Coordinates of C-alpha atoms and ligand atoms in Angstrom, one line a residue:
M17 CA -31.6 9.3 166.3
Q18 CA -28.5 7.1 166.0
P19 CA -28.6 3.9 168.0
Q20 CA -26.1 3.5 170.9
H21 CA -23.5 1.0 169.7
F22 CA -20.8 -0.8 171.7
L23 CA -17.9 -1.1 169.3
S24 CA -15.3 -0.4 172.0
L25 CA -15.4 0.4 175.7
L26 CA -14.8 4.0 174.8
D27 CA -18.3 4.2 173.4
L28 CA -19.7 4.3 176.9
S29 CA -18.9 6.7 179.8
S30 CA -17.2 5.6 183.0
D31 CA -20.5 6.2 184.8
T32 CA -22.5 4.0 182.4
L33 CA -19.8 1.2 182.5
N34 CA -19.8 1.2 186.3
Q35 CA -23.6 1.0 186.4
L36 CA -23.4 -2.0 184.0
I37 CA -21.1 -3.8 186.4
L38 CA -23.4 -3.2 189.3
R39 CA -26.4 -4.2 187.3
A40 CA -24.6 -7.4 186.2
I41 CA -23.9 -8.3 189.8
E42 CA -27.6 -7.6 190.6
L43 CA -28.8 -9.8 187.6
K44 CA -26.5 -12.6 188.7
A45 CA -27.9 -12.5 192.3
E46 CA -31.5 -12.5 191.0
L47 CA -30.8 -15.4 188.7
K48 CA -29.3 -17.4 191.6
Q49 CA -32.5 -16.7 193.6
G50 CA -34.5 -18.1 190.6
K51 CA -35.8 -14.7 189.6
A52 CA -34.6 -14.2 186.0
S53 CA -35.7 -10.7 185.0
Q54 CA -37.7 -10.9 181.7
T55 CA -37.0 -7.4 180.4
L56 CA -36.3 -8.4 176.8
G57 CA -39.6 -10.1 175.9
Q58 CA -40.1 -10.1 172.1
K59 CA -36.6 -8.8 171.4
T60 CA -34.3 -10.6 168.9
L61 CA -30.6 -10.5 168.8
G62 CA -28.8 -11.3 165.5
M63 CA -25.4 -12.9 166.1
I64 CA -22.9 -12.8 163.2
F65 CA -19.9 -14.9 163.7
D66 CA -16.9 -14.9 161.3
K67 CA -14.7 -16.5 163.9
S68 CA -15.1 -19.4 166.3
S69 CA -16.7 -19.0 169.7
T70 CA -17.8 -21.0 172.7
R71 CA -18.3 -18.4 175.6
T72 CA -19.5 -15.4 173.5
R73 CA -22.1 -17.3 171.5
V74 CA -23.5 -19.3 174.4
S75 CA -23.5 -16.4 176.9
F76 CA -25.4 -14.1 174.5
E77 CA -27.8 -16.8 173.4
V78 CA -28.6 -17.9 177.0
G79 CA -28.8 -14.3 178.1
M80 CA -31.5 -13.5 175.6
T81 CA -33.4 -16.7 176.5
Q82 CA -33.3 -15.8 180.2
M83 CA -34.5 -12.3 179.6
G84 CA -37.5 -13.5 177.5
G85 CA -36.0 -12.7 174.1
H86 CA -34.5 -14.8 171.3
A87 CA -31.1 -15.0 169.5
I88 CA -30.3 -16.1 166.0
F89 CA -26.9 -17.5 165.2
L90 CA -25.7 -16.3 161.8
S91 CA -22.5 -17.8 160.6
G92 CA -20.7 -15.6 158.1
R93 CA -20.2 -18.7 156.0
D94 CA -23.8 -19.6 155.7
T95 CA -25.4 -16.2 155.1
Q96 CA -25.2 -14.1 152.0
L97 CA -22.4 -12.1 153.7
G98 CA -20.2 -15.0 153.0
R99 CA -21.1 -14.8 149.3
G100 CA -20.2 -11.2 149.0
E101 CA -23.4 -9.3 149.9
P102 CA -22.1 -5.9 151.0
L103 CA -21.9 -5.2 154.7
E104 CA -23.9 -2.0 154.2
D105 CA -26.8 -3.9 152.6
S106 CA -26.7 -6.6 155.2
A107 CA -26.8 -4.1 158.0
K108 CA -29.8 -2.3 156.4
V109 CA -31.7 -5.5 155.9
L110 CA -30.9 -7.2 159.3
S111 CA -31.6 -4.1 161.3
R112 CA -35.1 -3.8 159.8
M113 CA -35.9 -7.3 161.4
V114 CA -33.9 -7.8 164.6
D115 CA -33.6 -5.4 167.6
I116 CA -29.9 -5.7 168.2
I117 CA -26.9 -7.2 166.4
L118 CA -23.5 -8.6 167.5
I119 CA -20.6 -9.2 165.3
R120 CA -17.4 -11.2 165.8
T121 CA -15.2 -10.6 162.8
F122 CA -11.6 -9.7 161.8
S123 CA -11.6 -6.0 161.0
Q124 CA -12.7 -3.2 163.3
Q125 CA -13.3 -1.1 160.2
A126 CA -15.8 -3.7 158.9
L127 CA -17.6 -3.6 162.2
E128 CA -17.8 0.2 162.1
T129 CA -19.1 0.2 158.5
F130 CA -21.8 -2.3 159.5
A131 CA -22.7 -0.2 162.5
A132 CA -22.9 3.0 160.4
H133 CA -25.6 1.4 158.3
S134 CA -27.6 -0.3 161.1
Q135 CA -30.8 1.2 162.5
V136 CA -30.3 -0.9 165.7
P137 CA -27.4 -1.1 168.3
V138 CA -24.4 -3.1 167.2
I139 CA -22.1 -4.9 169.7
N140 CA -18.5 -5.8 169.1
A141 CA -18.3 -9.5 170.0
L142 CA -14.5 -9.5 169.2
T143 CA -12.5 -8.1 166.4
D144 CA -8.7 -8.2 165.7
A145 CA -8.6 -4.8 167.5
F146 CA -10.9 -5.1 170.6
H147 CA -12.9 -7.4 172.8
P148 CA -15.0 -5.0 175.0
C149 CA -17.6 -7.6 176.2
Q150 CA -14.9 -9.6 177.8
L151 CA -13.7 -6.6 179.8
L152 CA -17.2 -6.1 181.3
A153 CA -16.9 -9.7 182.7
D154 CA -13.3 -9.2 183.8
V155 CA -14.1 -6.0 185.8
Q156 CA -17.2 -7.6 187.3
T157 CA -15.2 -10.6 188.4
Y158 CA -12.5 -8.4 190.0
H159 CA -15.2 -6.3 191.7
E160 CA -17.0 -9.4 193.1
H161 CA -13.8 -10.8 194.7
R162 CA -11.9 -7.6 195.7
G163 CA -14.2 -4.6 195.4
P164 CA -13.9 -1.8 192.8
I165 CA -11.0 -2.0 190.4
E166 CA -10.5 1.8 190.5
G167 CA -7.0 2.7 191.7
K168 CA -5.7 -0.9 191.4
K169 CA -2.5 -2.1 189.7
V170 CA -3.2 -4.4 186.8
A171 CA -0.5 -6.4 184.9
W172 CA -1.0 -7.5 181.3
I173 CA 1.6 -10.2 180.3
G174 CA 2.0 -11.3 176.7
D175 CA 0.7 -10.2 173.3
G176 CA -0.4 -6.6 172.6
N177 CA -3.6 -8.0 171.0
N178 CA -7.3 -7.3 171.0
M179 CA -7.7 -8.1 174.7
C180 CA -4.7 -6.0 175.6
H181 CA -6.2 -3.1 173.7
S182 CA -9.5 -3.5 175.6
Y183 CA -7.5 -3.5 178.9
I184 CA -6.0 -0.2 177.8
N185 CA -9.5 1.3 177.3
A186 CA -10.7 -0.2 180.5
A187 CA -7.8 1.4 182.4
V188 CA -9.1 4.8 181.2
R189 CA -12.7 4.2 181.9
F190 CA -12.5 2.3 185.2
G191 CA -9.5 4.2 186.5
F192 CA -6.9 1.5 187.2
H193 CA -3.2 1.5 186.3
L194 CA -2.1 -1.0 183.7
T195 CA 1.5 -2.2 183.1
I196 CA 1.8 -4.1 179.8
A197 CA 4.8 -6.4 179.3
T198 CA 5.2 -7.7 175.7
P199 CA 8.1 -9.1 173.8
K200 CA 9.7 -6.6 171.5
G201 CA 7.7 -6.3 168.3
Y202 CA 4.4 -7.4 170.0
E203 CA 3.5 -4.0 171.6
P204 CA -0.1 -2.8 171.4
Q205 CA -1.0 -0.3 168.6
P206 CA 0.4 3.2 169.3
E207 CA -3.0 4.8 168.6
V208 CA -4.7 2.7 171.2
V209 CA -1.9 3.3 173.7
K210 CA -2.2 7.1 173.0
N211 CA -5.8 6.8 174.2
G212 CA -4.5 5.3 177.5
N213 CA -4.1 8.9 178.8
G214 CA -1.2 8.1 181.1
A215 CA -3.0 5.1 182.7
V216 CA -0.7 2.7 180.8
T217 CA 3.0 1.8 181.1
L218 CA 4.7 -0.3 178.5
C219 CA 7.7 -2.5 179.1
H220 CA 9.3 -5.8 177.9
D221 CA 9.8 -7.3 181.4
P222 CA 7.0 -9.5 182.8
H223 CA 8.6 -9.2 186.3
Q224 CA 8.3 -5.4 186.2
A225 CA 4.7 -5.6 185.2
A226 CA 3.8 -8.3 187.8
S227 CA 5.5 -6.6 190.7
A228 CA 3.0 -5.8 193.4
A229 CA 0.1 -6.1 190.9
D230 CA -3.4 -6.6 192.2
L231 CA -4.5 -8.4 189.1
V232 CA -2.4 -10.4 186.6
T233 CA -3.9 -11.3 183.3
T234 CA -2.8 -12.8 180.0
D235 CA -4.1 -14.3 176.7
V236 CA -3.0 -16.7 174.0
W237 CA 0.1 -15.9 172.1
A238 CA -1.5 -16.5 168.7
S239 CA -5.0 -15.2 168.3
M240 CA -7.6 -16.4 165.9
G241 CA -6.3 -15.7 162.4
Q242 CA -2.7 -16.0 163.5
E243 CA -2.5 -19.8 163.6
E244 CA 0.3 -19.9 161.1
E245 CA 2.5 -17.7 163.4
Q246 CA 2.1 -20.1 166.4
K247 CA 5.6 -21.7 166.2
Q248 CA 7.4 -18.4 165.7
R249 CA 5.4 -16.8 168.5
E250 CA 6.2 -19.7 170.9
R251 CA 9.9 -18.8 170.3
D252 CA 9.3 -15.0 170.6
F253 CA 7.2 -15.3 173.8
A254 CA 9.7 -17.5 175.7
G255 CA 9.9 -16.1 179.3
F256 CA 6.4 -14.6 179.2
M257 CA 4.5 -17.5 180.8
V258 CA 2.5 -16.5 183.9
D259 CA 3.7 -19.2 186.3
E260 CA 3.8 -19.6 190.1
A261 CA 7.1 -17.7 190.3
L262 CA 5.7 -14.7 188.5
M263 CA 2.5 -14.7 190.6
A264 CA 4.7 -14.7 193.7
E265 CA 5.9 -11.2 192.6
A266 CA 2.4 -9.8 192.5
A267 CA 0.5 -8.6 195.6
E268 CA -0.2 -11.4 198.1
D269 CA -4.0 -11.3 197.4
A270 CA -3.5 -10.8 193.6
L271 CA -6.1 -12.5 191.3
F272 CA -5.4 -14.2 188.0
L273 CA -7.7 -13.7 185.0
H274 CA -7.7 -15.2 181.5
C275 CA -10.4 -14.7 178.9
L276 CA -10.1 -18.3 177.7
P277 CA -9.5 -20.4 175.8
A278 CA -6.1 -21.0 177.4
H279 CA -3.0 -22.9 176.4
R280 CA -1.6 -24.4 179.6
G281 CA 2.2 -24.6 179.4
E282 CA 2.4 -21.6 177.0
E283 CA 1.0 -18.3 178.3
V284 CA 0.0 -19.7 181.7
S285 CA 1.1 -22.7 183.8
S286 CA -1.5 -25.3 184.9
G287 CA -0.5 -24.4 188.5
V288 CA -1.7 -20.8 188.1
I289 CA -4.8 -21.2 186.0
D290 CA -6.0 -24.1 188.1
G291 CA -4.7 -22.6 191.4
S292 CA -6.2 -20.6 194.2
Q293 CA -5.6 -17.1 192.8
S294 CA -7.3 -17.9 189.6
V295 CA -11.0 -16.9 189.1
V296 CA -11.3 -17.7 185.5
W297 CA -14.4 -19.8 185.8
D298 CA -16.2 -17.0 187.6
Q299 CA -14.9 -14.7 184.8
A300 CA -16.3 -17.0 182.1
E301 CA -19.7 -17.2 183.9
N302 CA -19.8 -13.5 184.2
R303 CA -19.9 -13.1 180.4
L304 CA -23.5 -14.1 180.8
H305 CA -24.4 -11.6 183.5
A306 CA -22.4 -8.6 182.2
Q307 CA -23.8 -9.0 178.7
K308 CA -27.4 -9.2 180.0
A309 CA -26.7 -5.8 181.7
L310 CA -25.3 -4.6 178.4
L311 CA -28.2 -5.8 176.3
E312 CA -30.7 -4.3 178.7
Y313 CA -28.8 -1.0 178.5
L314 CA -28.5 -0.8 174.7
L315 CA -32.1 -1.8 174.2
Q316 CA -33.6 0.7 176.6
D317 CA -35.9 3.3 175.1
R318 CA -33.9 6.5 174.6
T319 CA -36.8 8.5 173.0
G320 CA -36.5 11.9 174.5
S321 CA -33.2 11.2 176.2
A322 CA -30.2 13.4 175.6
E323 CA -27.8 10.4 175.3
Ligands
CP3 N1 -13.3 -15.4 175.8 C1 -14.1 -15.6 174.7 O1 -14.5 -14.6 174.0 O2 -14.3 -16.9 174.4 P1 -15.0 -17.5 173.1 O3 -14.0 -17.3 172.0 O4 -15.2 -18.9 173.4 O5 -16.2 -16.7 172.7
NVA4 N1 -7.0 -12.9 171.6 C1 -7.9 -14.0 171.4 C2 -9.1 -13.8 172.3 C3 -10.0 -15.0 172.2 C4 -11.3 -14.8 173.1 C5 -8.3 -14.1 170.0 O1 -8.6 -13.1 169.3 O2 -8.3 -15.2 169.4

């Protein structure tokens, strides 16, 4: 039987994703009451990172510890992967030892190749194309503050990047409407938009996107791997900062989210990210709880199950 991977949000059904959000909220409440649920005893997570990380690494590692398991940090640079051992071989070897693997890397294709040769579930911990784990935390955070995100109006302001792509998938799976405002030339990939199934509107006007939105979100203008484009992008993204004036156009009780790390004074003003509508610290914390729910789900025994 093929393992259940999590390479994008579209790998799981709406029902499953909604259950994960509810389970994340439950796990969080249990933890706050001092009752960390030890459902992953003896399980080991291998974590391959080809890009930097603070939140993703720490939340997965702490999550495994809290659930009675263990995580191994594998830097692409320090393993044989960095010296050219084929992905296929690495996947076969690692998946004979660990119970589940996450990868943060550049190419979605490389992640898919690795997953195709792994005997155990593989999690996308960010690629150039998608960041699905972050979306679990984002939806959990919205739900905790305002109730279910289904039917809500979400505004994406900025680059049509990996986070934007995962918001498109989330719009489909969680049933919200997403308006994306990017500068010309920075639109999300057409094949990802096509999967948006009518849940997504594209425009080039941040005001149009923010108007009456229940949730406003953004991300850095230059993602990891695009550092050399920083200066050009600062010019191209002029007018796309989420500031107090833009938030004033959103619904009165709108929330602000940012996956972090953030660049104050570029994609978001200090007043917004540090202001009363921002729930970015809850969002960062929720990486821990949402991913614990994900790990538990992917590691559950599916012997005899139709899934
Ligand atoms: N948001 C996020 O994935 O953060 P890190 O890059 O620190 O893991
Ligand atoms: N778009 C950003 C997200 C970081 C969590 C990047 O890929 O660098």
